[in-house]
Short mmCIF file of N, CA and C in Angstrom, two decimals:
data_model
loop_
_atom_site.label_atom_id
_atom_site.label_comp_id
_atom_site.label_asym_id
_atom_site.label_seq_id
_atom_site.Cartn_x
_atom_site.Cartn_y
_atom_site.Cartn_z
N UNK A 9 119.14 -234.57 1.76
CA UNK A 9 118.85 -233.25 2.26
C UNK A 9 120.01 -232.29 1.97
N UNK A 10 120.74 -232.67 2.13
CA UNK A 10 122.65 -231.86 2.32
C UNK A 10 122.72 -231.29 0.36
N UNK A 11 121.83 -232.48 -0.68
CA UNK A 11 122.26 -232.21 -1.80
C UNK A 11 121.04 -231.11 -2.19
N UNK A 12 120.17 -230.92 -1.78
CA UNK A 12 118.90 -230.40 -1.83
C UNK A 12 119.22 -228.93 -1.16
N UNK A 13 120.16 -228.59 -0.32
CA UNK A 13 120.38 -227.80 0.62
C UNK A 13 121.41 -226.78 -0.80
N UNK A 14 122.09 -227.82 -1.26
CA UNK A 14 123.71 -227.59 -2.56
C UNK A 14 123.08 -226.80 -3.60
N UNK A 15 122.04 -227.42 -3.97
CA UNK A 15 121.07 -226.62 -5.20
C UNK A 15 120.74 -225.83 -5.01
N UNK A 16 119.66 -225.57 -3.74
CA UNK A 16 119.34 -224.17 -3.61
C UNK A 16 120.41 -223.05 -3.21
N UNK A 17 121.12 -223.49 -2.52
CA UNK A 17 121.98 -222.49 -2.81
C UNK A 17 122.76 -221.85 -4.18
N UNK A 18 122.98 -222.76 -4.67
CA UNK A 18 123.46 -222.94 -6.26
C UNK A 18 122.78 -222.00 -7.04
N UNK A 19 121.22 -222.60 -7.48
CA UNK A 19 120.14 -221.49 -7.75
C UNK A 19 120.43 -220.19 -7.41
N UNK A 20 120.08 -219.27 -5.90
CA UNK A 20 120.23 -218.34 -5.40
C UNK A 20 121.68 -217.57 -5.99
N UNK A 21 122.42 -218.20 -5.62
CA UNK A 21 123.86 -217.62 -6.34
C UNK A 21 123.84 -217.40 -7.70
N UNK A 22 123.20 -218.19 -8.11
CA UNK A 22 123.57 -217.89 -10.06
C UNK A 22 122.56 -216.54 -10.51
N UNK A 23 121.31 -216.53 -9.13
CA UNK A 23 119.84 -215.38 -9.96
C UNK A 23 121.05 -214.30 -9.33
N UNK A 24 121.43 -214.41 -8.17
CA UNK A 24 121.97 -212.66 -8.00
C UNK A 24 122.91 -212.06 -9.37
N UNK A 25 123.10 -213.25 -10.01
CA UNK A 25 124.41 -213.43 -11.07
C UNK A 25 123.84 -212.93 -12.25
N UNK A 26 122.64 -213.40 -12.70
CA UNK A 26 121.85 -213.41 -14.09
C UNK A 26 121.13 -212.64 -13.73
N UNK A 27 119.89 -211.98 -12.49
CA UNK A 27 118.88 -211.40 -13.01
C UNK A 27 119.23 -209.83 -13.06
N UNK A 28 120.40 -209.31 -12.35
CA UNK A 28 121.01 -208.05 -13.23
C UNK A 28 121.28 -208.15 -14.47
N UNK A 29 121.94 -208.90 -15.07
CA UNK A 29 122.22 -208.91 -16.77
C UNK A 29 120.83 -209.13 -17.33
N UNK A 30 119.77 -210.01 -16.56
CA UNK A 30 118.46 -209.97 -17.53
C UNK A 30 117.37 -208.99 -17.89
N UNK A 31 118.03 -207.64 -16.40
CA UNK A 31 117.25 -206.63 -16.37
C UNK A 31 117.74 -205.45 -16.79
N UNK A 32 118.98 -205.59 -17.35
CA UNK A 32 119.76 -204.44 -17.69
C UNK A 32 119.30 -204.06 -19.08
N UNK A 33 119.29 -202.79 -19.56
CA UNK A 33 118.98 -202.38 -20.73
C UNK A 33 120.39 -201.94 -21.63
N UNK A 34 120.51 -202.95 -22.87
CA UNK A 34 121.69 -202.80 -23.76
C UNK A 34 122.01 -200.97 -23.85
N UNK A 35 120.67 -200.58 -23.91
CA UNK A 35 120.84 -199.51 -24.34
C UNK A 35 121.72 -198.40 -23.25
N UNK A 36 121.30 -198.77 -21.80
CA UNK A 36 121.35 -197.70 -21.17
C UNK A 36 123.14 -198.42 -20.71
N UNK A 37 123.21 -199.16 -20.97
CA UNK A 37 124.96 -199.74 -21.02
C UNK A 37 125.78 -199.31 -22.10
N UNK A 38 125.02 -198.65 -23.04
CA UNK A 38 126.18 -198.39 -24.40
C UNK A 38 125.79 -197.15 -24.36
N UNK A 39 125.25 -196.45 -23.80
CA UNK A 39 124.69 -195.11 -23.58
C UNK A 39 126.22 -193.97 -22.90
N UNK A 40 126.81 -194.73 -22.39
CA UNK A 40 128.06 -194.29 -21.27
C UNK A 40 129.39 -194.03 -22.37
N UNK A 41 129.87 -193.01 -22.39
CA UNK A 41 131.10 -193.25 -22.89
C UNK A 41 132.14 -192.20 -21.87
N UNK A 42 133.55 -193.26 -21.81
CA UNK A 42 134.32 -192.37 -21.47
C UNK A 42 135.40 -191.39 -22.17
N UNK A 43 135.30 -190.00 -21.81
CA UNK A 43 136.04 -189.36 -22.34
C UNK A 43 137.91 -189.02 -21.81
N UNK A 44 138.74 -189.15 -21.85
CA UNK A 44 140.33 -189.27 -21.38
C UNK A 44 140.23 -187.94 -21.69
N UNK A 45 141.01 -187.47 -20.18
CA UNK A 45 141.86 -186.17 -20.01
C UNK A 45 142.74 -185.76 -21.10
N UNK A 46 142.39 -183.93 -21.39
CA UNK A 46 143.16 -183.33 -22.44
C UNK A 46 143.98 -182.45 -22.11
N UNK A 47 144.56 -181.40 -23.33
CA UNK A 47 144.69 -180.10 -23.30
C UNK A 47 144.20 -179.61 -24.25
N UNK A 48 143.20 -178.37 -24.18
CA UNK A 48 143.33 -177.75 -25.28
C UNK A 48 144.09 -176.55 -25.76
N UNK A 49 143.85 -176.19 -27.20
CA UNK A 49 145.13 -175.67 -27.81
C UNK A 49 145.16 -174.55 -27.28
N UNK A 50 144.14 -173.97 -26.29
CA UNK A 50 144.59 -172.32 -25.33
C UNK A 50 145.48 -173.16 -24.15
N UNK A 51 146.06 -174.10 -23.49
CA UNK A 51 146.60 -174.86 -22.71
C UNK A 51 145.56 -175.43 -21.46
N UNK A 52 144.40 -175.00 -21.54
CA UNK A 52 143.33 -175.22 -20.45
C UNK A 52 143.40 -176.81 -20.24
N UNK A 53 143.37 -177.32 -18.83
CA UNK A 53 143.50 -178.74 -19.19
C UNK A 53 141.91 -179.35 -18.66
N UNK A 54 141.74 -179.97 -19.38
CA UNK A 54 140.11 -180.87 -19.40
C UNK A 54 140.27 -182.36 -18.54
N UNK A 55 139.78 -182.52 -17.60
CA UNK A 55 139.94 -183.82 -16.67
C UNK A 55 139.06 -184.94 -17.32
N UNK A 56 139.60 -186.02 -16.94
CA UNK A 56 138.79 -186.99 -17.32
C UNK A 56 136.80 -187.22 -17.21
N UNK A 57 136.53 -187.76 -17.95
CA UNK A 57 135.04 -187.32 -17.63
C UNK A 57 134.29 -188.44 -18.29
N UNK A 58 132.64 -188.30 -17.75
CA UNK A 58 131.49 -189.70 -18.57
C UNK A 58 130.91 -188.87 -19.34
N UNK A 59 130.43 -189.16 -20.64
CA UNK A 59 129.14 -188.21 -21.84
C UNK A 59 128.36 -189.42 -21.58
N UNK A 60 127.38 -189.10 -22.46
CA UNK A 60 126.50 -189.51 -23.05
C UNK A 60 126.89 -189.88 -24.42
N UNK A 61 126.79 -191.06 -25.25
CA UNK A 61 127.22 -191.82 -26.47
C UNK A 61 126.82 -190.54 -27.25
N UNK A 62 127.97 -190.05 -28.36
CA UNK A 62 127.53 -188.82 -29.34
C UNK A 62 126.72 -189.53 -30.39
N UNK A 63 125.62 -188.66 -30.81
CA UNK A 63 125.08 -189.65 -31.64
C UNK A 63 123.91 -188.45 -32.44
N UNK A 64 123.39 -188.28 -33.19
CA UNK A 64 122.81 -187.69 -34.16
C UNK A 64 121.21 -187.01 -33.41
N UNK A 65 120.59 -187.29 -32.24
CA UNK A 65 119.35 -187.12 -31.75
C UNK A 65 119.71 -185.80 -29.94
N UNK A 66 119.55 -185.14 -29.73
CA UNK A 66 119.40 -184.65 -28.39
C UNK A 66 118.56 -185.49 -27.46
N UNK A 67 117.42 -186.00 -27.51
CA UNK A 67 116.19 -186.48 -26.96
C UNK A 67 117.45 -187.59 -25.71
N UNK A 68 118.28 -188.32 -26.09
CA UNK A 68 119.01 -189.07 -24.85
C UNK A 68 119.81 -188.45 -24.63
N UNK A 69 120.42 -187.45 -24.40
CA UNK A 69 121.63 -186.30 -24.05
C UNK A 69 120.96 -186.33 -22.57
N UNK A 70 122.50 -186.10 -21.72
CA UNK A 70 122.36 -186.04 -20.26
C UNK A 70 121.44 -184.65 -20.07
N UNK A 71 122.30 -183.58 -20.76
CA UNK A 71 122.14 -182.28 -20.92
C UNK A 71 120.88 -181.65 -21.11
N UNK A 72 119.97 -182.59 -21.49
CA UNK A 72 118.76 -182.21 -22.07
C UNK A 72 117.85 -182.22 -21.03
N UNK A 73 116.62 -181.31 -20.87
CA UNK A 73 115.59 -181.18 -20.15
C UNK A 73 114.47 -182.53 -20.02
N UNK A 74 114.11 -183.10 -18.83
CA UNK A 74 113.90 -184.11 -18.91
C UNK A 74 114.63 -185.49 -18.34
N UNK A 75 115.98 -185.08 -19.14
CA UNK A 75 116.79 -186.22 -18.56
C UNK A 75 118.12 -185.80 -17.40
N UNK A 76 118.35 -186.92 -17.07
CA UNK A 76 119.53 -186.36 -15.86
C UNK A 76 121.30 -187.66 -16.05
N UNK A 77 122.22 -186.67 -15.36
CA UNK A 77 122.93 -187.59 -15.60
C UNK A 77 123.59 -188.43 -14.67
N UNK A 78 123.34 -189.64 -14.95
CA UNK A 78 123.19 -190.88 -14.03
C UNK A 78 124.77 -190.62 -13.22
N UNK A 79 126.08 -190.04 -13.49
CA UNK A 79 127.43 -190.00 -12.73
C UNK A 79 127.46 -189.00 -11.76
N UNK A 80 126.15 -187.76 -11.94
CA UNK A 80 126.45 -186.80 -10.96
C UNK A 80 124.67 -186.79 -10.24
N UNK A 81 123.64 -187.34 -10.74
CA UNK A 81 122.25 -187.33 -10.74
C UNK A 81 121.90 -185.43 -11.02
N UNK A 82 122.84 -184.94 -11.76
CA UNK A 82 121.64 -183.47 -12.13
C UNK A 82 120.63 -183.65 -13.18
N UNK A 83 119.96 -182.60 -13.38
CA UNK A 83 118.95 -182.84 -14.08
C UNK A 83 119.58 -182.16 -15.53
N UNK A 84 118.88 -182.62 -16.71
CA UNK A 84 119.33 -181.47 -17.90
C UNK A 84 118.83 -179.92 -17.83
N UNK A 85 119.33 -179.46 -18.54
CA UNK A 85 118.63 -178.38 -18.42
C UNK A 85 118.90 -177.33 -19.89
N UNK A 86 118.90 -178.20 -21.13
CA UNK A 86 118.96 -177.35 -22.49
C UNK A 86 117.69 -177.76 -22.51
N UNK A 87 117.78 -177.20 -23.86
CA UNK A 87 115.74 -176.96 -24.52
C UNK A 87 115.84 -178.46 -25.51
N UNK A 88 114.91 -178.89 -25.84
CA UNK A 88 114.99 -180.07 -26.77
C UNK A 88 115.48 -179.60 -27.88
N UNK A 89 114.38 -178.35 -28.56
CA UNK A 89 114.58 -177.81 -29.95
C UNK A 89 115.02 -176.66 -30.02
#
């Protein structure tokens, strides 16, 4: 009973472990990038911050109408086209 008792617990511990990684989407994990605090060349200083992966399409941009961004939950609010 005591070893029967070991497993299921065992089990239970490993799904809280695996069924986030089995439900996670690669995509929406490589989707995140962080950007490091600047200056720019007027001296304005830019704080650290999350984008959205730069990438050639608007359609997954935080910014965009439709979508929102998962670090602050606003909504977008540019035009697609």
């Amino acid at each position: 009973m005591k070893i029967l008792k070991k497993i299921a617990i065992g089990i239970i511990s490993i799904s809280f472990i695996a069924l986030p990684l089995l439900f996670a989407s690669p995509k929406s994990v490589d989707a995140i990038s962080r950007v490091r605090g600047y200056t720019t060349s007027r001296g304005t200083y830019v704080a650290p911050h999350y984008r959205s992966t730069p990438n050639r399409t608007k359609i997954d941009n935080w910014s965009t109408k439709g979508n929102y961004n998962p670090m602050t939950g606003k909504a977008g609010t540019k035009r697609l086209w």
